[in-house]
CSV table of C-alpha atoms and ligand atoms in Angstrom, one decimal:
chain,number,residue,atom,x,y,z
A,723,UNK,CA,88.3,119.2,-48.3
A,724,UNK,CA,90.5,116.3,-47.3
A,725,UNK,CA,92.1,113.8,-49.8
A,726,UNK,CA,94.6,111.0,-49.6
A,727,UNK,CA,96.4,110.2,-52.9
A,728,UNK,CA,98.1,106.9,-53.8
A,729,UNK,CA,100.9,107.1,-56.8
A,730,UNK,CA,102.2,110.5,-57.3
A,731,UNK,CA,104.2,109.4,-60.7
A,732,UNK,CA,103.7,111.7,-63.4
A,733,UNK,CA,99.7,112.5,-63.3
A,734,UNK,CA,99.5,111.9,-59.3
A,735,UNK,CA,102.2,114.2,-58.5
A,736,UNK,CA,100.7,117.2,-60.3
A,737,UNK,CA,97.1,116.5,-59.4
A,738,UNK,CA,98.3,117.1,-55.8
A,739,UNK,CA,100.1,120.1,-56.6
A,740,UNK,CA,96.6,121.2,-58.7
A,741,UNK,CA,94.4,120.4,-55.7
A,742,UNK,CA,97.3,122.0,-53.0
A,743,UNK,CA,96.5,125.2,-55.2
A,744,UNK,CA,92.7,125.3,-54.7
A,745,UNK,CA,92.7,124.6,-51.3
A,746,UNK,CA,92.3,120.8,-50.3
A,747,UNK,CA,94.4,119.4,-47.9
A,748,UNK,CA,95.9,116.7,-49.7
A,749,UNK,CA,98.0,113.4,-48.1
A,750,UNK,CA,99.7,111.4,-50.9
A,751,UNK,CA,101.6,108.1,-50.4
A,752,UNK,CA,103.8,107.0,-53.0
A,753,UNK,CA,106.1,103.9,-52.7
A,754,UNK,CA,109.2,106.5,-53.8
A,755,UNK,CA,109.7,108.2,-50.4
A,756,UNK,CA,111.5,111.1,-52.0
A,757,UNK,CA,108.4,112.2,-53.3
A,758,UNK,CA,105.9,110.6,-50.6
A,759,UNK,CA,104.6,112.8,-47.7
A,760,UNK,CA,103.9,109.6,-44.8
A,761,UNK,CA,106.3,106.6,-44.9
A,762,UNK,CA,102.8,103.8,-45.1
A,763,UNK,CA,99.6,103.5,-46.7
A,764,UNK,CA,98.2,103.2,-43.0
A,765,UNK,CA,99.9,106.7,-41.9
A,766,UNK,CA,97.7,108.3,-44.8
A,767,UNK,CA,94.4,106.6,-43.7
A,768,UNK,CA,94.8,107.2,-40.4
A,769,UNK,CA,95.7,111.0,-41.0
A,770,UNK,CA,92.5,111.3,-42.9
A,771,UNK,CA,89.4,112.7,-41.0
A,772,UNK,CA,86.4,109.8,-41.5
A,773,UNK,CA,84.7,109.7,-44.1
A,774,UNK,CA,87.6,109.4,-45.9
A,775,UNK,CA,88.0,109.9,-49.4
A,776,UNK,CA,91.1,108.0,-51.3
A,777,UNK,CA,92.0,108.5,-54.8
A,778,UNK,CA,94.0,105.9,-55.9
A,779,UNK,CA,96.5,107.1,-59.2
A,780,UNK,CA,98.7,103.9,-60.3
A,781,UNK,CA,99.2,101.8,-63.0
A,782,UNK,CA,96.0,99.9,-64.3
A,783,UNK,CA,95.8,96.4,-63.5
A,784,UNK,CA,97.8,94.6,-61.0
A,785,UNK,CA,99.4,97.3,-59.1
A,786,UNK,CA,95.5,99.0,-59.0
A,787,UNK,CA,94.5,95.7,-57.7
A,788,UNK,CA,96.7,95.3,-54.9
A,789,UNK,CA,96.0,98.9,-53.5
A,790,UNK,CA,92.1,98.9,-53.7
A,791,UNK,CA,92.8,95.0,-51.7
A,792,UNK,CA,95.1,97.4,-48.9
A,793,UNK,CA,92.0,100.0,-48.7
A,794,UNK,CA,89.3,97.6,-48.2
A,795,UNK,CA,91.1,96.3,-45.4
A,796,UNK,CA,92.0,99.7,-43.8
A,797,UNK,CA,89.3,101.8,-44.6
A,798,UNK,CA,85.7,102.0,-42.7
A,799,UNK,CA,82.0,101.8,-43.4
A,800,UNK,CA,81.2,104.9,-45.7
A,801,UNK,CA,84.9,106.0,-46.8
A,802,UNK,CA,85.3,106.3,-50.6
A,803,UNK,CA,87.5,105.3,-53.2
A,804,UNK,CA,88.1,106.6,-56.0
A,805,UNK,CA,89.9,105.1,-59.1
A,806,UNK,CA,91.5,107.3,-61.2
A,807,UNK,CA,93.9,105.2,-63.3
A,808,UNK,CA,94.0,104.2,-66.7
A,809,UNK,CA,91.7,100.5,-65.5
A,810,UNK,CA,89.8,98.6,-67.9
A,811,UNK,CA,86.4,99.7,-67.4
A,812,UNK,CA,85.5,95.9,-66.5
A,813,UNK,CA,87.3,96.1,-63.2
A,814,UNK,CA,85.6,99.0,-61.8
A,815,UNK,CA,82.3,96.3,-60.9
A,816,UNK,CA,84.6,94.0,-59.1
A,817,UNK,CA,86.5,97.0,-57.2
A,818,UNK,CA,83.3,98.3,-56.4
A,819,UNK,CA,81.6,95.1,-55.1
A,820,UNK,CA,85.2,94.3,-53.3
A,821,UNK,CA,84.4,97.4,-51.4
A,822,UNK,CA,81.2,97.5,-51.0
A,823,UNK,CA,81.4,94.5,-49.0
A,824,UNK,CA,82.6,96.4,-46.6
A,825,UNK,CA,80.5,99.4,-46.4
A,826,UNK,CA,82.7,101.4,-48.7
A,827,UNK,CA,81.9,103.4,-51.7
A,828,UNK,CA,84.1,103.4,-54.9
A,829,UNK,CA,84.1,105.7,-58.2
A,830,UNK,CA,85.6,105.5,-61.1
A,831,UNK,CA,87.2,108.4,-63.3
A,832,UNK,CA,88.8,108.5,-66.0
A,833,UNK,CA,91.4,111.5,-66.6
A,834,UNK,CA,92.8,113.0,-69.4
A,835,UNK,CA,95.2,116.0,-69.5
A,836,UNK,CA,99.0,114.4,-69.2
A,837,UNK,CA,101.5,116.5,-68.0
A,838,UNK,CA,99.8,119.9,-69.4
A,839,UNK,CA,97.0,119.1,-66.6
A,840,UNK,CA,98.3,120.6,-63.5
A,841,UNK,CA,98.4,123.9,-65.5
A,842,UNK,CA,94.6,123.8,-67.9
A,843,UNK,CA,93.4,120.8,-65.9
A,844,UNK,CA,91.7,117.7,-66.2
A,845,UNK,CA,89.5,116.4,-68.1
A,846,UNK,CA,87.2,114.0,-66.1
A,847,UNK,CA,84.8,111.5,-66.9
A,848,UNK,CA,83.3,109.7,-63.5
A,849,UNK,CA,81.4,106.8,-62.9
A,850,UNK,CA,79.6,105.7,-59.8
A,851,UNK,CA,76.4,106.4,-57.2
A,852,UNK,CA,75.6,109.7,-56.9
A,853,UNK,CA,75.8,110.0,-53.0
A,854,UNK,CA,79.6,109.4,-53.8
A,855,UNK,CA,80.0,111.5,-57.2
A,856,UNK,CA,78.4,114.5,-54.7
A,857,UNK,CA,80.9,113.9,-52.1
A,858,UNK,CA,83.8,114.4,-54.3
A,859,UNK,CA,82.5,116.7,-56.0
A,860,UNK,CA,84.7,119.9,-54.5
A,861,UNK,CA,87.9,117.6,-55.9
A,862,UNK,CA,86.4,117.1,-59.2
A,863,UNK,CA,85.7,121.0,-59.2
A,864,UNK,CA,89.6,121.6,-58.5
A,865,UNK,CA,91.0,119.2,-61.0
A,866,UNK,CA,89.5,120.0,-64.0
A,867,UNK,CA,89.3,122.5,-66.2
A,868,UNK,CA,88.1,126.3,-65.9
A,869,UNK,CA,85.0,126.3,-67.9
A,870,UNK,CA,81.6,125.1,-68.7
A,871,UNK,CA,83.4,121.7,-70.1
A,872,UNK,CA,85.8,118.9,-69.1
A,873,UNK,CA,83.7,117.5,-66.4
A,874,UNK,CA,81.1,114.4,-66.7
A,875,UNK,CA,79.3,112.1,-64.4
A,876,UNK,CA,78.8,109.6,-67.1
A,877,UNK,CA,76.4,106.8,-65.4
A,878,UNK,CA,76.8,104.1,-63.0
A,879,UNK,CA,80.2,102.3,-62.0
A,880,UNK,CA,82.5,101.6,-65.3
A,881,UNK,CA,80.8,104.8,-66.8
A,882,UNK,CA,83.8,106.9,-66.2
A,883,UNK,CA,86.6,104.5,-67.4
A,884,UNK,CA,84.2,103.5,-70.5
A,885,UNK,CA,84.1,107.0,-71.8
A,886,UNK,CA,87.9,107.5,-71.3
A,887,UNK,CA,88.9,104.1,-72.9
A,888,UNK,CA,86.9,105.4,-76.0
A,889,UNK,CA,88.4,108.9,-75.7
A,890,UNK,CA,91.6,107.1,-76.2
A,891,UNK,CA,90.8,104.8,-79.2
A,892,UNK,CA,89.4,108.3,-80.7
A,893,UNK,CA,93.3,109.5,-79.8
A,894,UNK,CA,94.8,106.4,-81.3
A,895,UNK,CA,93.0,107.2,-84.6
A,896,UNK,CA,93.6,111.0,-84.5
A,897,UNK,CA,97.4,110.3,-83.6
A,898,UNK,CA,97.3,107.8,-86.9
A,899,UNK,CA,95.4,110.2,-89.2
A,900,UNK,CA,97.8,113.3,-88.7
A,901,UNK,CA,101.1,110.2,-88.5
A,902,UNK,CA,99.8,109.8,-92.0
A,903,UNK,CA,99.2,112.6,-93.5
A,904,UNK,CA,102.5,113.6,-92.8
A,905,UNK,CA,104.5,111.0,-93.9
A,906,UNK,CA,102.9,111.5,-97.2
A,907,UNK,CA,103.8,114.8,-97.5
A,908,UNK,CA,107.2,114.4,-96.0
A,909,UNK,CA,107.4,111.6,-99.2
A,910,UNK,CA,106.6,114.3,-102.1
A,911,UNK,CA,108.7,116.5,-104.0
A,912,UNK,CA,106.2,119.4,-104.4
A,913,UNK,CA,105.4,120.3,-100.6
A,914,UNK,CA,109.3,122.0,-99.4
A,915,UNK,CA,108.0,123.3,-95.8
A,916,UNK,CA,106.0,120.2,-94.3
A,917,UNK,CA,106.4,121.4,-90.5
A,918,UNK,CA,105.0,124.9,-91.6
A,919,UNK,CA,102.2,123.7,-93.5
A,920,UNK,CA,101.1,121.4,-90.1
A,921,UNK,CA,101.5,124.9,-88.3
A,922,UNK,CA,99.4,126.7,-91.0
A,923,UNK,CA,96.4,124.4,-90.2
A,924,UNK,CA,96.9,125.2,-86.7
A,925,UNK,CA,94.0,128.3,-87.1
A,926,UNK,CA,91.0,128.4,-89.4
A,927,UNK,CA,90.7,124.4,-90.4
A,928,UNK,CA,88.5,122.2,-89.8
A,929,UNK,CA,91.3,119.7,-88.4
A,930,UNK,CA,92.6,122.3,-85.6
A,931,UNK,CA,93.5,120.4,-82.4
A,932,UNK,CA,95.2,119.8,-79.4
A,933,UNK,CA,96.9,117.2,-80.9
A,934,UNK,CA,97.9,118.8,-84.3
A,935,UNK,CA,99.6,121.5,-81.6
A,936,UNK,CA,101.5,118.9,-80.0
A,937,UNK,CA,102.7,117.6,-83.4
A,938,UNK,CA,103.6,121.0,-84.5
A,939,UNK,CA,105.7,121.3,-81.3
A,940,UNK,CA,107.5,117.7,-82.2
A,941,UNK,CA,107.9,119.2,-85.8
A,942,UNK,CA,109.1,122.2,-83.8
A,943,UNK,CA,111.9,120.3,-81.4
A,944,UNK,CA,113.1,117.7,-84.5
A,945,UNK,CA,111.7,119.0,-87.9
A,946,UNK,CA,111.4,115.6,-89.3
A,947,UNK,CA,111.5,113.6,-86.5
A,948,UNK,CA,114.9,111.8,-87.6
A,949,UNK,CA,115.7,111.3,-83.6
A,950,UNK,CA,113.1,108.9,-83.4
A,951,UNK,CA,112.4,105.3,-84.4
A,952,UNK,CA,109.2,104.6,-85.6
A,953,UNK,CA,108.2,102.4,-82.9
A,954,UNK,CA,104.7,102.7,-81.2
A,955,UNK,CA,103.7,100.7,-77.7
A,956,UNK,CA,100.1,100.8,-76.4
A,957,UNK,CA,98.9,100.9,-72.8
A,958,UNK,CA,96.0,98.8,-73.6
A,959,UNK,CA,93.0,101.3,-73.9
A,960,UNK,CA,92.8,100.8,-77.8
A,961,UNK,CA,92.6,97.2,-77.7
A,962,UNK,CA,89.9,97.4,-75.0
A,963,UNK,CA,88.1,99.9,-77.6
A,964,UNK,CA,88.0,97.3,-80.1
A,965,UNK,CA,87.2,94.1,-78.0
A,966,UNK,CA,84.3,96.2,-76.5
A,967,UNK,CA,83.7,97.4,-80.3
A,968,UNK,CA,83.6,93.4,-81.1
A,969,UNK,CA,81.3,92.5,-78.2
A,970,UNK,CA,78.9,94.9,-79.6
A,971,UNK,CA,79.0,94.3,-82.8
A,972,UNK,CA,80.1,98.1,-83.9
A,973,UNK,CA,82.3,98.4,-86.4
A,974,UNK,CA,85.4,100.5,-85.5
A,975,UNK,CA,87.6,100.6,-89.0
A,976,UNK,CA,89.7,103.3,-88.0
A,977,UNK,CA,90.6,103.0,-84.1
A,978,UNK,CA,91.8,99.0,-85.3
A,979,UNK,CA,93.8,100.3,-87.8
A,980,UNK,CA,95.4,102.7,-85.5
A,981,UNK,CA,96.3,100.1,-83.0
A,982,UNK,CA,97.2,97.4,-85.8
A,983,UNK,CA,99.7,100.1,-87.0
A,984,UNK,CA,101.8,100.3,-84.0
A,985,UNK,CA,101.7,96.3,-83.9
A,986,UNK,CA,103.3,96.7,-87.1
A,987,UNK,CA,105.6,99.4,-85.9
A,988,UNK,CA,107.2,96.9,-83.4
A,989,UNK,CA,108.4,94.4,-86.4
A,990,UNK,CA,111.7,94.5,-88.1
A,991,UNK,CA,110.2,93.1,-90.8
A,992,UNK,CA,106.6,91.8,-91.5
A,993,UNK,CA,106.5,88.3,-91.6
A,994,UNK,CA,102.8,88.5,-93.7
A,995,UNK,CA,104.3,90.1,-96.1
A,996,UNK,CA,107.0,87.7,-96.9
A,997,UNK,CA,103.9,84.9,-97.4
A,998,UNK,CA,102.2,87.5,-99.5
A,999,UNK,CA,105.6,88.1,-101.1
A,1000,UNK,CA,105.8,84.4,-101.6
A,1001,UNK,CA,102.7,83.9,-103.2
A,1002,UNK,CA,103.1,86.4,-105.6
A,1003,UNK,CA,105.8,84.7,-106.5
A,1004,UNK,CA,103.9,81.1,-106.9
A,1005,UNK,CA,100.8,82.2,-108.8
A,1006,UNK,CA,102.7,85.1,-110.8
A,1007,UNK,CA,106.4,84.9,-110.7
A,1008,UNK,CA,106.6,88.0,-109.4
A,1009,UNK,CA,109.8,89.2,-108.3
A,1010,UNK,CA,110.4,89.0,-104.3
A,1011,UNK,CA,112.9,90.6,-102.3
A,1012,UNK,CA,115.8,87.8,-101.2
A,1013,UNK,CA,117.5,88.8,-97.4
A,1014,UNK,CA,121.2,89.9,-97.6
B,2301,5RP,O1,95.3,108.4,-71.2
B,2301,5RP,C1,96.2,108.9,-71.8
B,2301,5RP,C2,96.0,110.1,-72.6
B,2301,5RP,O2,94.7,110.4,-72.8
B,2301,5RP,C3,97.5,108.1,-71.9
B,2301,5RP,O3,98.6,109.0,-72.1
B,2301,5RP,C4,97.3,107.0,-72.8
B,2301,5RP,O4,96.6,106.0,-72.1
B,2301,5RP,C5,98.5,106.4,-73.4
B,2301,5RP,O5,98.0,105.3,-74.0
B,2301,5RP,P1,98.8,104.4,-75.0
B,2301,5RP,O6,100.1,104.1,-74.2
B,2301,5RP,O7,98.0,103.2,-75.2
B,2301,5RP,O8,99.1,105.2,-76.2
């Protein structure tokens, strides 16, 4: 099948390497031209047999907006477009009616894999009419996964980037849990091997996990990560976890935590806990801390 591909960054790049390997014919445009196969958006449309199908790969937001405006104007009556960004699951409706407007079908899906995906594939969580999910369905088949798993059509429109904004508010608090856990064993005096004791629960426990493999490969590169700085920005997914956990009145303890923690992360120093520090002092005459 035929695809054009807009963004080839990090996770566009290699999902047109992955699809180049099973066969599609893939155009990608990418605003780099080192790494862009046709100088214009327009080149790729217009190299694309009709109906076209155009999966759009940049940054959420803004620069998603401004390509799915380009589309609608090039594209015709019964191309597709598919959204595979990281997008708030509340634009896919207003991309969706955009297009429709014009004839043209959209579907949302949300992706997991990072850079380990051009090798074991993607995860993919799609939202969107069924004529369209069909369509694309050869692509889908390519991108993810071998296996019975790592491929849903989750509903209508918004589906797909719902069920990949939770996936990542479930990473957030994973991420946090095993971040905790081994600080506090890092801290005591009885546990000497903390990096091999993360790699023993690797096999057999109940915790075993992609993610506890990445950290074992951290532990593995800087054994107690004293390159870093304990600093944690946030794409946006987790806060849209728990405004969407808000709106529905479901109570989400542990995903807020995990995305109040790399708030805190960000501070030099917390400026609540100079007022609590404070008060302490007030009612109790406790003993505070005074700056240098
Ligand atoms: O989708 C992903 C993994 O599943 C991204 O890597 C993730 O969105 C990163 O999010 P954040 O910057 O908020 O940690």
């Amino acid at each position: 099948m035929q695809i054009g591909l807009v963004g080839l960054g990090k996770m566009g790049g290699n999902m047109r390497e992955r699809l180049r390997r099973a066969g599609h014919t893939v155009i990608g445009f990418d605003t780099n031209p080192a790494v862009s196969d046709v100088p214009h958006l327009s080149d790729l449309v217009d190299q694309l047999e009709g109906p076209r199908a155009v999966w759009v790969m940049v940054p959420a937001g803004g620069p998603t907006q401004e390509v799915i405006d380009r589309l609608a104007s090039l594209l015709k009556h019964d191309d597709v477009v598919v959204d595979g960004g990281n997008s708030r699951w509340t634009d896919d409706e207003k991309h969706a009616k955009e297009l429709a407007a014009r004839g043209i079908g959209f579907v949302d899906a949300g992706v997991s894999g990072g850079v380990w995906g051009l090798e074991h594939g993607y995860a993919l969580m799609v939202g969107g009419e069924k004529e369209y999910v069909e369509r694309l369905k050869p692509i889908f088949d390519a991108l993810k996964p071998d296996g019975p798993y790592g491929y849903v059509h989750a509903g209508k429109v918004g589906a797909g980037h719902f069920a990949k904004m939770v996936h990542n508010g479930i990473e957030y608090a994973m991420m946090q849990a095993y971040a905790e856990g081994w600080e506090l064993l890092e801290k005591v005096d009885s546990v000497d091997n903390v990096r091999e004791v993360f790699r023993s629960w690797q096999d057999g426990t109940v915790i075993r996990s992609w993610l506890l493999d990445l950290a074992v490969n951290a532990l593995d590169d800087d054994e107690h990560l004293r390159q870093l700085r304990g600093y944690a920005e946030d794409s946006g997914e987790g806060r849209w976890t728990v405004e969407a956990a808000i709106d529905n009145a479901v109570p989400l303890p542990a995903i807020t935590a995990s995305l109040f923690a790399r708030f805190a992360s960000r501070q030099e120093d917390s400026p609540q806990m100079k007022m609590v520090a404070a008060l302490r002092n007030q009612f109790g005459g406790h003993a505070v801390e005074k700056k240098a």
